[in-house]
Amino acid sequence: PWIFPSGGRAIGNLAQANNFADYLWLGVAAAVWLHVRNRLRPLPLAAALLPLLGLSLLSGSRSVYFYAAALT
């Protein structure tokens, strides 16, 4: 109940799944941009992307798939 207090969805402190997913994908885009600019090595990139992508999938927002397609 402390991890997913809102009916099994991860919503963060923003209380809306869409806003939570938006901010997580902003983090994904920033991490990828830093990697492309050679400011973030592959191991820290993977360490940043795994929790960001995992939590975005747990958010329950369907916009996650749009962001994945848009960044690809």
mmCIF file with all atom_site columns, N, CA and C in Angstrom:
data_model
loop_
_atom_site.group_PDB
_atom_site.id
_atom_site.type_symbol
_atom_site.label_atom_id
_atom_site.label_alt_id
_atom_site.label_comp_id
_atom_site.label_asym_id
_atom_site.label_entity_id
_atom_site.label_seq_id
_atom_site.pdbx_PDB_ins_code
_atom_site.Cartn_x
_atom_site.Cartn_y
_atom_site.Cartn_z
_atom_site.occupancy
_atom_site.B_iso_or_equiv
_atom_site.pdbx_formal_charge
_atom_site.auth_seq_id
_atom_site.auth_comp_id
_atom_site.auth_asym_id
_atom_site.auth_atom_id
_atom_site.pdbx_PDB_model_num
ATOM 1   N N  . PRO A 1 1  ? 0.814  -1.216 0.000   1.00 0.00 ? 1  PRO A N  1
ATOM 2   C CA . PRO A 1 1  ? 0.000  0.000  0.000   1.00 0.00 ? 1  PRO A CA 1
ATOM 3   C C  . PRO A 1 1  ? 0.854  1.276  0.000   1.00 0.00 ? 1  PRO A C  1
ATOM 4   N N  . TRP A 1 2  ? 2.117  1.209  0.436   1.00 0.00 ? 2  TRP A N  1
ATOM 5   C CA . TRP A 1 2  ? 2.938  2.427  0.465   1.00 0.00 ? 2  TRP A CA 1
ATOM 6   C C  . TRP A 1 2  ? 3.558  2.708  -0.897  1.00 0.00 ? 2  TRP A C  1
ATOM 7   N N  . ILE A 1 3  ? 3.753  1.671  -1.698  1.00 0.00 ? 3  ILE A N  1
ATOM 8   C CA . ILE A 1 3  ? 4.361  1.864  -3.008  1.00 0.00 ? 3  ILE A CA 1
ATOM 9   C C  . ILE A 1 3  ? 3.304  2.237  -4.043  1.00 0.00 ? 3  ILE A C  1
ATOM 10  N N  . PHE A 1 4  ? 2.198  1.538  -4.078  1.00 0.00 ? 4  PHE A N  1
ATOM 11  C CA . PHE A 1 4  ? 1.117  1.804  -5.027  1.00 0.00 ? 4  PHE A CA 1
ATOM 12  C C  . PHE A 1 4  ? -0.180 2.094  -4.260  1.00 0.00 ? 4  PHE A C  1
ATOM 13  N N  . PRO A 1 5  ? -0.294 3.257  -3.638  1.00 0.00 ? 5  PRO A N  1
ATOM 14  C CA . PRO A 1 5  ? -1.476 3.525  -2.823  1.00 0.00 ? 5  PRO A CA 1
ATOM 15  C C  . PRO A 1 5  ? -2.728 3.829  -3.633  1.00 0.00 ? 5  PRO A C  1
ATOM 16  N N  . SER A 1 6  ? -2.642 4.039  -4.914  1.00 0.00 ? 6  SER A N  1
ATOM 17  C CA . SER A 1 6  ? -3.785 4.469  -5.716  1.00 0.00 ? 6  SER A CA 1
ATOM 18  C C  . SER A 1 6  ? -4.291 3.340  -6.600  1.00 0.00 ? 6  SER A C  1
ATOM 19  N N  . GLY A 1 7  ? -4.745 2.289  -6.026  1.00 0.00 ? 7  GLY A N  1
ATOM 20  C CA . GLY A 1 7  ? -5.333 1.211  -6.809  1.00 0.00 ? 7  GLY A CA 1
ATOM 21  C C  . GLY A 1 7  ? -4.353 0.455  -7.688  1.00 0.00 ? 7  GLY A C  1
ATOM 22  N N  . GLY A 1 8  ? -3.094 0.328  -7.258  1.00 0.00 ? 8  GLY A N  1
ATOM 23  C CA . GLY A 1 8  ? -2.129 -0.447 -8.012  1.00 0.00 ? 8  GLY A CA 1
ATOM 24  C C  . GLY A 1 8  ? -1.399 0.301  -9.106  1.00 0.00 ? 8  GLY A C  1
ATOM 25  N N  . ARG A 1 9  ? -1.536 1.618  -9.173  1.00 0.00 ? 9  ARG A N  1
ATOM 26  C CA . ARG A 1 9  ? -0.843 2.411  -10.192 1.00 0.00 ? 9  ARG A CA 1
ATOM 27  C C  . ARG A 1 9  ? 0.194  3.303  -9.534  1.00 0.00 ? 9  ARG A C  1
ATOM 28  N N  . ALA A 1 10 ? 1.308  3.496  -10.209 1.00 0.00 ? 10 ALA A N  1
ATOM 29  C CA . ALA A 1 10 ? 2.327  4.420  -9.727  1.00 0.00 ? 10 ALA A CA 1
ATOM 30  C C  . ALA A 1 10 ? 1.988  5.813  -10.230 1.00 0.00 ? 10 ALA A C  1
ATOM 31  N N  . ILE A 1 11 ? 1.760  6.763  -9.325  1.00 0.00 ? 11 ILE A N  1
ATOM 32  C CA . ILE A 1 11 ? 1.369  8.100  -9.755  1.00 0.00 ? 11 ILE A CA 1
ATOM 33  C C  . ILE A 1 11 ? 2.306  9.181  -9.235  1.00 0.00 ? 11 ILE A C  1
ATOM 34  N N  . GLY A 1 12 ? 3.213  8.864  -8.356  1.00 0.00 ? 12 GLY A N  1
ATOM 35  C CA . GLY A 1 12 ? 4.143  9.873  -7.842  1.00 0.00 ? 12 GLY A CA 1
ATOM 36  C C  . GLY A 1 12 ? 3.435  10.946 -7.041  1.00 0.00 ? 12 GLY A C  1
ATOM 37  N N  . ASN A 1 13 ? 4.086  12.098 -6.841  1.00 0.00 ? 13 ASN A N  1
ATOM 38  C CA . ASN A 1 13 ? 3.442  13.153 -6.068  1.00 0.00 ? 13 ASN A CA 1
ATOM 39  C C  . ASN A 1 13 ? 2.571  14.039 -6.937  1.00 0.00 ? 13 ASN A C  1
ATOM 40  N N  . LEU A 1 14 ? 2.449  13.743 -8.198  1.00 0.00 ? 14 LEU A N  1
ATOM 41  C CA . LEU A 1 14 ? 1.664  14.589 -9.083  1.00 0.00 ? 14 LEU A CA 1
ATOM 42  C C  . LEU A 1 14 ? 0.201  14.188 -9.114  1.00 0.00 ? 14 LEU A C  1
ATOM 43  N N  . ALA A 1 15 ? -0.122 13.013 -8.592  1.00 0.00 ? 15 ALA A N  1
ATOM 44  C CA . ALA A 1 15 ? -1.486 12.509 -8.439  1.00 0.00 ? 15 ALA A CA 1
ATOM 45  C C  . ALA A 1 15 ? -2.221 12.270 -9.755  1.00 0.00 ? 15 ALA A C  1
ATOM 46  N N  . GLN A 1 16 ? -1.522 12.323 -10.875 1.00 0.00 ? 16 GLN A N  1
ATOM 47  C CA . GLN A 1 16 ? -2.137 11.974 -12.151 1.00 0.00 ? 16 GLN A CA 1
ATOM 48  C C  . GLN A 1 16 ? -1.140 11.134 -12.940 1.00 0.00 ? 16 GLN A C  1
ATOM 49  N N  . ALA A 1 17 ? -1.615 10.036 -13.460 1.00 0.00 ? 17 ALA A N  1
ATOM 50  C CA . ALA A 1 17 ? -0.726 9.114  -14.172 1.00 0.00 ? 17 ALA A CA 1
ATOM 51  C C  . ALA A 1 17 ? -0.112 9.765  -15.405 1.00 0.00 ? 17 ALA A C  1
ATOM 52  N N  . ASN A 1 18 ? -0.872 10.598 -16.120 1.00 0.00 ? 18 ASN A N  1
ATOM 53  C CA . ASN A 1 18 ? -0.341 11.216 -17.337 1.00 0.00 ? 18 ASN A CA 1
ATOM 54  C C  . ASN A 1 18 ? 0.794  12.183 -17.026 1.00 0.00 ? 18 ASN A C  1
ATOM 55  N N  . ASN A 1 19 ? 0.633  13.020 -16.005 1.00 0.00 ? 19 ASN A N  1
ATOM 56  C CA . ASN A 1 19 ? 1.699  13.956 -15.646 1.00 0.00 ? 19 ASN A CA 1
ATOM 57  C C  . ASN A 1 19 ? 2.939  13.214 -15.174 1.00 0.00 ? 19 ASN A C  1
ATOM 58  N N  . PHE A 1 20 ? 2.741  12.174 -14.405 1.00 0.00 ? 20 PHE A N  1
ATOM 59  C CA . PHE A 1 20 ? 3.859  11.372 -13.911 1.00 0.00 ? 20 PHE A CA 1
ATOM 60  C C  . PHE A 1 20 ? 4.629  10.763 -15.084 1.00 0.00 ? 20 PHE A C  1
ATOM 61  N N  . ALA A 1 21 ? 3.919  10.204 -16.057 1.00 0.00 ? 21 ALA A N  1
ATOM 62  C CA . ALA A 1 21 ? 4.560  9.610  -17.234 1.00 0.00 ? 21 ALA A CA 1
ATOM 63  C C  . ALA A 1 21 ? 5.259  10.681 -18.068 1.00 0.00 ? 21 ALA A C  1
ATOM 64  N N  . ASP A 1 22 ? 4.652  11.866 -18.169 1.00 0.00 ? 22 ASP A N  1
ATOM 65  C CA . ASP A 1 22 ? 5.286  12.965 -18.913 1.00 0.00 ? 22 ASP A CA 1
ATOM 66  C C  . ASP A 1 22 ? 6.645  13.300 -18.333 1.00 0.00 ? 22 ASP A C  1
ATOM 67  N N  . TYR A 1 23 ? 6.715  13.464 -17.031 1.00 0.00 ? 23 TYR A N  1
ATOM 68  C CA . TYR A 1 23 ? 7.973  13.833 -16.396 1.00 0.00 ? 23 TYR A CA 1
ATOM 69  C C  . TYR A 1 23 ? 9.006  12.710 -16.471 1.00 0.00 ? 23 TYR A C  1
ATOM 70  N N  . LEU A 1 24 ? 8.557  11.465 -16.392 1.00 0.00 ? 24 LEU A N  1
ATOM 71  C CA . LEU A 1 24 ? 9.499  10.359 -16.538 1.00 0.00 ? 24 LEU A CA 1
ATOM 72  C C  . LEU A 1 24 ? 10.085 10.330 -17.941 1.00 0.00 ? 24 LEU A C  1
ATOM 73  N N  . TRP A 1 25 ? 9.267  10.578 -18.951 1.00 0.00 ? 25 TRP A N  1
ATOM 74  C CA . TRP A 1 25 ? 9.773  10.557 -20.317 1.00 0.00 ? 25 TRP A CA 1
ATOM 75  C C  . TRP A 1 25 ? 10.616 11.786 -20.625 1.00 0.00 ? 25 TRP A C  1
ATOM 76  N N  . LEU A 1 26 ? 10.394 12.895 -19.932 1.00 0.00 ? 26 LEU A N  1
ATOM 77  C CA . LEU A 1 26 ? 11.328 14.014 -20.048 1.00 0.00 ? 26 LEU A CA 1
ATOM 78  C C  . LEU A 1 26 ? 12.701 13.600 -19.531 1.00 0.00 ? 26 LEU A C  1
ATOM 79  N N  . GLY A 1 27 ? 12.719 12.810 -18.469 1.00 0.00 ? 27 GLY A N  1
ATOM 80  C CA . GLY A 1 27 ? 13.975 12.282 -17.953 1.00 0.00 ? 27 GLY A CA 1
ATOM 81  C C  . GLY A 1 27 ? 14.638 11.326 -18.928 1.00 0.00 ? 27 GLY A C  1
ATOM 82  N N  . VAL A 1 28 ? 13.844 10.497 -19.594 1.00 0.00 ? 28 VAL A N  1
ATOM 83  C CA . VAL A 1 28 ? 14.382 9.578  -20.603 1.00 0.00 ? 28 VAL A CA 1
ATOM 84  C C  . VAL A 1 28 ? 14.992 10.374 -21.752 1.00 0.00 ? 28 VAL A C  1
ATOM 85  N N  . ALA A 1 29 ? 14.280 11.388 -22.230 1.00 0.00 ? 29 ALA A N  1
ATOM 86  C CA . ALA A 1 29 ? 14.788 12.199 -23.340 1.00 0.00 ? 29 ALA A CA 1
ATOM 87  C C  . ALA A 1 29 ? 16.068 12.924 -22.936 1.00 0.00 ? 29 ALA A C  1
ATOM 88  N N  . ALA A 1 30 ? 16.124 13.426 -21.714 1.00 0.00 ? 30 ALA A N  1
ATOM 89  C CA . ALA A 1 30 ? 17.330 14.123 -21.248 1.00 0.00 ? 30 ALA A CA 1
ATOM 90  C C  . ALA A 1 30 ? 18.511 13.163 -21.151 1.00 0.00 ? 30 ALA A C  1
ATOM 91  N N  . ALA A 1 31 ? 18.271 11.950 -20.652 1.00 0.00 ? 31 ALA A N  1
ATOM 92  C CA . ALA A 1 31 ? 19.353 10.977 -20.532 1.00 0.00 ? 31 ALA A CA 1
ATOM 93  C C  . ALA A 1 31 ? 19.868 10.564 -21.910 1.00 0.00 ? 31 ALA A C  1
ATOM 94  N N  . VAL A 1 32 ? 18.967 10.365 -22.853 1.00 0.00 ? 32 VAL A N  1
ATOM 95  C CA . VAL A 1 32 ? 19.385 9.996  -24.206 1.00 0.00 ? 32 VAL A CA 1
ATOM 96  C C  . VAL A 1 32 ? 20.148 11.143 -24.852 1.00 0.00 ? 32 VAL A C  1
ATOM 97  N N  . TRP A 1 33 ? 19.689 12.383 -24.652 1.00 0.00 ? 33 TRP A N  1
ATOM 98  C CA . TRP A 1 33 ? 20.385 13.538 -25.211 1.00 0.00 ? 33 TRP A CA 1
ATOM 99  C C  . TRP A 1 33 ? 21.795 13.655 -24.636 1.00 0.00 ? 33 TRP A C  1
ATOM 100 N N  . LEU A 1 34 ? 21.917 13.449 -23.329 1.00 0.00 ? 34 LEU A N  1
ATOM 101 C CA . LEU A 1 34 ? 23.244 13.503 -22.714 1.00 0.00 ? 34 LEU A CA 1
ATOM 102 C C  . LEU A 1 34 ? 24.158 12.407 -23.264 1.00 0.00 ? 34 LEU A C  1
ATOM 103 N N  . HIS A 1 35 ? 23.596 11.240 -23.517 1.00 0.00 ? 35 HIS A N  1
ATOM 104 C CA . HIS A 1 35 ? 24.396 10.152 -24.081 1.00 0.00 ? 35 HIS A CA 1
ATOM 105 C C  . HIS A 1 35 ? 24.829 10.480 -25.510 1.00 0.00 ? 35 HIS A C  1
ATOM 106 N N  . VAL A 1 36 ? 23.932 11.039 -26.294 1.00 0.00 ? 36 VAL A N  1
ATOM 107 C CA . VAL A 1 36 ? 24.270 11.394 -27.679 1.00 0.00 ? 36 VAL A CA 1
ATOM 108 C C  . VAL A 1 36 ? 25.355 12.474 -27.709 1.00 0.00 ? 36 VAL A C  1
ATOM 109 N N  . ARG A 1 37 ? 25.342 13.374 -26.746 1.00 0.00 ? 37 ARG A N  1
ATOM 110 C CA . ARG A 1 37 ? 26.341 14.448 -26.668 1.00 0.00 ? 37 ARG A CA 1
ATOM 111 C C  . ARG A 1 37 ? 27.623 13.998 -25.961 1.00 0.00 ? 37 ARG A C  1
ATOM 112 N N  . ASN A 1 38 ? 27.768 12.702 -25.702 1.00 0.00 ? 38 ASN A N  1
ATOM 113 C CA . ASN A 1 38 ? 28.938 12.102 -25.040 1.00 0.00 ? 38 ASN A CA 1
ATOM 114 C C  . ASN A 1 38 ? 29.183 12.660 -23.645 1.00 0.00 ? 38 ASN A C  1
ATOM 115 N N  . ARG A 1 39 ? 28.134 12.955 -22.929 1.00 0.00 ? 39 ARG A N  1
ATOM 116 C CA . ARG A 1 39 ? 28.260 13.431 -21.557 1.00 0.00 ? 39 ARG A CA 1
ATOM 117 C C  . ARG A 1 39 ? 27.772 12.392 -20.537 1.00 0.00 ? 39 ARG A C  1
ATOM 118 N N  . LEU A 1 40 ? 27.241 11.288 -21.056 1.00 0.00 ? 40 LEU A N  1
ATOM 119 C CA . LEU A 1 40 ? 26.751 10.213 -20.199 1.00 0.00 ? 40 LEU A CA 1
ATOM 120 C C  . LEU A 1 40 ? 27.177 8.891  -20.822 1.00 0.00 ? 40 LEU A C  1
ATOM 121 N N  . ARG A 1 41 ? 27.952 8.130  -20.093 1.00 0.00 ? 41 ARG A N  1
ATOM 122 C CA . ARG A 1 41 ? 28.461 6.842  -20.580 1.00 0.00 ? 41 ARG A CA 1
ATOM 123 C C  . ARG A 1 41 ? 27.343 5.801  -20.601 1.00 0.00 ? 41 ARG A C  1
ATOM 124 N N  . PRO A 1 42 ? 27.560 4.669  -21.293 1.00 0.00 ? 42 PRO A N  1
ATOM 125 C CA . PRO A 1 42 ? 26.500 3.656  -21.410 1.00 0.00 ? 42 PRO A CA 1
ATOM 126 C C  . PRO A 1 42 ? 26.033 3.049  -20.081 1.00 0.00 ? 42 PRO A C  1
ATOM 127 N N  . LEU A 1 43 ? 26.929 2.802  -19.154 1.00 0.00 ? 43 LEU A N  1
ATOM 128 C CA . LEU A 1 43 ? 26.510 2.197  -17.890 1.00 0.00 ? 43 LEU A CA 1
ATOM 129 C C  . LEU A 1 43 ? 25.626 3.135  -17.059 1.00 0.00 ? 43 LEU A C  1
ATOM 130 N N  . PRO A 1 44 ? 25.992 4.406  -16.866 1.00 0.00 ? 44 PRO A N  1
ATOM 131 C CA . PRO A 1 44 ? 25.066 5.305  -16.175 1.00 0.00 ? 44 PRO A CA 1
ATOM 132 C C  . PRO A 1 44 ? 23.775 5.546  -16.965 1.00 0.00 ? 44 PRO A C  1
ATOM 133 N N  . LEU A 1 45 ? 23.860 5.493  -18.292 1.00 0.00 ? 45 LEU A N  1
ATOM 134 C CA . LEU A 1 45 ? 22.645 5.632  -19.097 1.00 0.00 ? 45 LEU A CA 1
ATOM 135 C C  . LEU A 1 45 ? 21.678 4.494  -18.795 1.00 0.00 ? 45 LEU A C  1
ATOM 136 N N  . ALA A 1 46 ? 22.193 3.274  -18.769 1.00 0.00 ? 46 ALA A N  1
ATOM 137 C CA . ALA A 1 46 ? 21.339 2.121  -18.452 1.00 0.00 ? 46 ALA A CA 1
ATOM 138 C C  . ALA A 1 46 ? 20.795 2.220  -17.036 1.00 0.00 ? 46 ALA A C  1
ATOM 139 N N  . ALA A 1 47 ? 21.635 2.694  -16.104 1.00 0.00 ? 47 ALA A N  1
ATOM 140 C CA . ALA A 1 47 ? 21.175 2.849  -14.719 1.00 0.00 ? 47 ALA A CA 1
ATOM 141 C C  . ALA A 1 47 ? 20.081 3.907  -14.602 1.00 0.00 ? 47 ALA A C  1
ATOM 142 N N  . ALA A 1 48 ? 20.096 4.898  -15.472 1.00 0.00 ? 48 ALA A N  1
ATOM 143 C CA . ALA A 1 48 ? 19.055 5.925  -15.453 1.00 0.00 ? 48 ALA A CA 1
ATOM 144 C C  . ALA A 1 48 ? 17.796 5.470  -16.182 1.00 0.00 ? 48 ALA A C  1
ATOM 145 N N  . LEU A 1 49 ? 17.980 4.777  -17.316 1.00 0.00 ? 49 LEU A N  1
ATOM 146 C CA . LEU A 1 49 ? 16.827 4.417  -18.132 1.00 0.00 ? 49 LEU A CA 1
ATOM 147 C C  . LEU A 1 49 ? 15.986 3.284  -17.541 1.00 0.00 ? 49 LEU A C  1
ATOM 148 N N  . LEU A 1 50 ? 16.609 2.330  -16.898 1.00 0.00 ? 50 LEU A N  1
ATOM 149 C CA . LEU A 1 50 ? 15.837 1.196  -16.367 1.00 0.00 ? 50 LEU A CA 1
ATOM 150 C C  . LEU A 1 50 ? 14.739 1.627  -15.397 1.00 0.00 ? 50 LEU A C  1
ATOM 151 N N  . PRO A 1 51 ? 15.034 2.413  -14.370 1.00 0.00 ? 51 PRO A N  1
ATOM 152 C CA . PRO A 1 51 ? 13.932 2.819  -13.485 1.00 0.00 ? 51 PRO A CA 1
ATOM 153 C C  . PRO A 1 51 ? 12.955 3.783  -14.161 1.00 0.00 ? 51 PRO A C  1
ATOM 154 N N  . LEU A 1 52 ? 13.450 4.669  -15.015 1.00 0.00 ? 52 LEU A N  1
ATOM 155 C CA . LEU A 1 52 ? 12.551 5.613  -15.677 1.00 0.00 ? 52 LEU A CA 1
ATOM 156 C C  . LEU A 1 52 ? 11.556 4.894  -16.581 1.00 0.00 ? 52 LEU A C  1
ATOM 157 N N  . LEU A 1 53 ? 12.046 3.959  -17.381 1.00 0.00 ? 53 LEU A N  1
ATOM 158 C CA . LEU A 1 53 ? 11.157 3.225  -18.282 1.00 0.00 ? 53 LEU A CA 1
ATOM 159 C C  . LEU A 1 53 ? 10.237 2.276  -17.518 1.00 0.00 ? 53 LEU A C  1
ATOM 160 N N  . GLY A 1 54 ? 10.783 1.620  -16.507 1.00 0.00 ? 54 GLY A N  1
ATOM 161 C CA . GLY A 1 54 ? 9.964  0.702  -15.719 1.00 0.00 ? 54 GLY A CA 1
ATOM 162 C C  . GLY A 1 54 ? 8.822  1.408  -15.004 1.00 0.00 ? 54 GLY A C  1
ATOM 163 N N  . LEU A 1 55 ? 9.108  2.528  -14.382 1.00 0.00 ? 55 LEU A N  1
ATOM 164 C CA . LEU A 1 55 ? 8.060  3.272  -13.681 1.00 0.00 ? 55 LEU A CA 1
ATOM 165 C C  . LEU A 1 55 ? 7.069  3.907  -14.651 1.00 0.00 ? 55 LEU A C  1
ATOM 166 N N  . SER A 1 56 ? 7.539  4.287  -15.833 1.00 0.00 ? 56 SER A N  1
ATOM 167 C CA . SER A 1 56 ? 6.590  4.859  -16.797 1.00 0.00 ? 56 SER A CA 1
ATOM 168 C C  . SER A 1 56 ? 5.592  3.799  -17.269 1.00 0.00 ? 56 SER A C  1
ATOM 169 N N  . LEU A 1 57 ? 6.045  2.559  -17.390 1.00 0.00 ? 57 LEU A N  1
ATOM 170 C CA . LEU A 1 57 ? 5.118  1.488  -17.759 1.00 0.00 ? 57 LEU A CA 1
ATOM 171 C C  . LEU A 1 57 ? 4.147  1.181  -16.628 1.00 0.00 ? 57 LEU A C  1
ATOM 172 N N  . LEU A 1 58 ? 4.586  1.352  -15.393 1.00 0.00 ? 58 LEU A N  1
ATOM 173 C CA . LEU A 1 58 ? 3.698  1.112  -14.254 1.00 0.00 ? 58 LEU A CA 1
ATOM 174 C C  . LEU A 1 58 ? 2.727  2.264  -14.018 1.00 0.00 ? 58 LEU A C  1
ATOM 175 N N  . SER A 1 59 ? 2.914  3.387  -14.672 1.00 0.00 ? 59 SER A N  1
ATOM 176 C CA . SER A 1 59 ? 2.050  4.540  -14.434 1.00 0.00 ? 59 SER A CA 1
ATOM 177 C C  . SER A 1 59 ? 0.629  4.323  -14.942 1.00 0.00 ? 59 SER A C  1
ATOM 178 N N  . GLY A 1 60 ? 0.444  3.446  -15.904 1.00 0.00 ? 60 GLY A N  1
ATOM 179 C CA . GLY A 1 60 ? -0.897 3.188  -16.418 1.00 0.00 ? 60 GLY A CA 1
ATOM 180 C C  . GLY A 1 60 ? -1.332 4.176  -17.480 1.00 0.00 ? 60 GLY A C  1
ATOM 181 N N  . SER A 1 61 ? -0.465 5.074  -17.880 1.00 0.00 ? 61 SER A N  1
ATOM 182 C CA . SER A 1 61 ? -0.793 6.058  -18.900 1.00 0.00 ? 61 SER A CA 1
ATOM 183 C C  . SER A 1 61 ? -0.531 5.480  -20.279 1.00 0.00 ? 61 SER A C  1
ATOM 184 N N  . ARG A 1 62 ? -1.476 5.674  -21.189 1.00 0.00 ? 62 ARG A N  1
ATOM 185 C CA . ARG A 1 62 ? -1.286 5.170  -22.552 1.00 0.00 ? 62 ARG A CA 1
ATOM 186 C C  . ARG A 1 62 ? -0.379 6.071  -23.367 1.00 0.00 ? 62 ARG A C  1
ATOM 187 N N  . SER A 1 63 ? -0.121 7.270  -22.894 1.00 0.00 ? 63 SER A N  1
ATOM 188 C CA . SER A 1 63 ? 0.747  8.183  -23.632 1.00 0.00 ? 63 SER A CA 1
ATOM 189 C C  . SER A 1 63 ? 2.196  7.717  -23.630 1.00 0.00 ? 63 SER A C  1
ATOM 190 N N  . VAL A 1 64 ? 2.528  6.756  -22.784 1.00 0.00 ? 64 VAL A N  1
ATOM 191 C CA . VAL A 1 64 ? 3.881  6.206  -22.724 1.00 0.00 ? 64 VAL A CA 1
ATOM 192 C C  . VAL A 1 64 ? 4.276  5.629  -24.081 1.00 0.00 ? 64 VAL A C  1
ATOM 193 N N  . TYR A 1 65 ? 3.348  4.985  -24.752 1.00 0.00 ? 65 TYR A N  1
ATOM 194 C CA . TYR A 1 65 ? 3.646  4.384  -26.046 1.00 0.00 ? 65 TYR A CA 1
ATOM 195 C C  . TYR A 1 65 ? 3.856  5.453  -27.117 1.00 0.00 ? 65 TYR A C  1
ATOM 196 N N  . PHE A 1 66 ? 3.142  6.549  -27.018 1.00 0.00 ? 66 PHE A N  1
ATOM 197 C CA . PHE A 1 66 ? 3.354  7.665  -27.948 1.00 0.00 ? 66 PHE A CA 1
ATOM 198 C C  . PHE A 1 66 ? 4.748  8.261  -27.756 1.00 0.00 ? 66 PHE A C  1
ATOM 199 N N  . TYR A 1 67 ? 5.152  8.437  -26.507 1.00 0.00 ? 67 TYR A N  1
ATOM 200 C CA . TYR A 1 67 ? 6.478  9.007  -26.241 1.00 0.00 ? 67 TYR A CA 1
ATOM 201 C C  . TYR A 1 67 ? 7.581  8.077  -26.758 1.00 0.00 ? 67 TYR A C  1
ATOM 202 N N  . ALA A 1 68 ? 7.394  6.788  -26.590 1.00 0.00 ? 68 ALA A N  1
ATOM 203 C CA . ALA A 1 68 ? 8.387  5.833  -27.092 1.00 0.00 ? 68 ALA A CA 1
ATOM 204 C C  . ALA A 1 68 ? 8.507  5.927  -28.611 1.00 0.00 ? 68 ALA A C  1
ATOM 205 N N  . ALA A 1 69 ? 7.375  6.034  -29.286 1.00 0.00 ? 69 ALA A N  1
ATOM 206 C CA . ALA A 1 69 ? 7.399  6.158  -30.741 1.00 0.00 ? 69 ALA A CA 1
ATOM 207 C C  . ALA A 1 69 ? 7.989  7.504  -31.170 1.00 0.00 ? 69 ALA A C  1
ATOM 208 N N  . ALA A 1 70 ? 7.682  8.553  -30.449 1.00 0.00 ? 70 ALA A N  1
ATOM 209 C CA . ALA A 1 70 ? 8.159  9.889  -30.813 1.00 0.00 ? 70 ALA A CA 1
ATOM 210 C C  . ALA A 1 70 ? 9.670  9.988  -30.629 1.00 0.00 ? 70 ALA A C  1
ATOM 211 N N  . LEU A 1 71 ? 10.219 9.401  -29.585 1.00 0.00 ? 71 LEU A N  1
ATOM 212 C CA . LEU A 1 71 ? 11.646 9.462  -29.363 1.00 0.00 ? 71 LEU A CA 1
ATOM 213 C C  . LEU A 1 71 ? 12.424 8.528  -30.274 1.00 0.00 ? 71 LEU A C  1
ATOM 214 N N  . THR A 1 72 ? 11.755 7.521  -30.793 1.00 0.00 ? 72 THR A N  1
ATOM 215 C CA . THR A 1 72 ? 12.431 6.607  -31.699 1.00 0.00 ? 72 THR A CA 1
ATOM 216 C C  . THR A 1 72 ? 12.657 7.301  -33.017 1.00 0.00 ? 72 THR A C  1
#
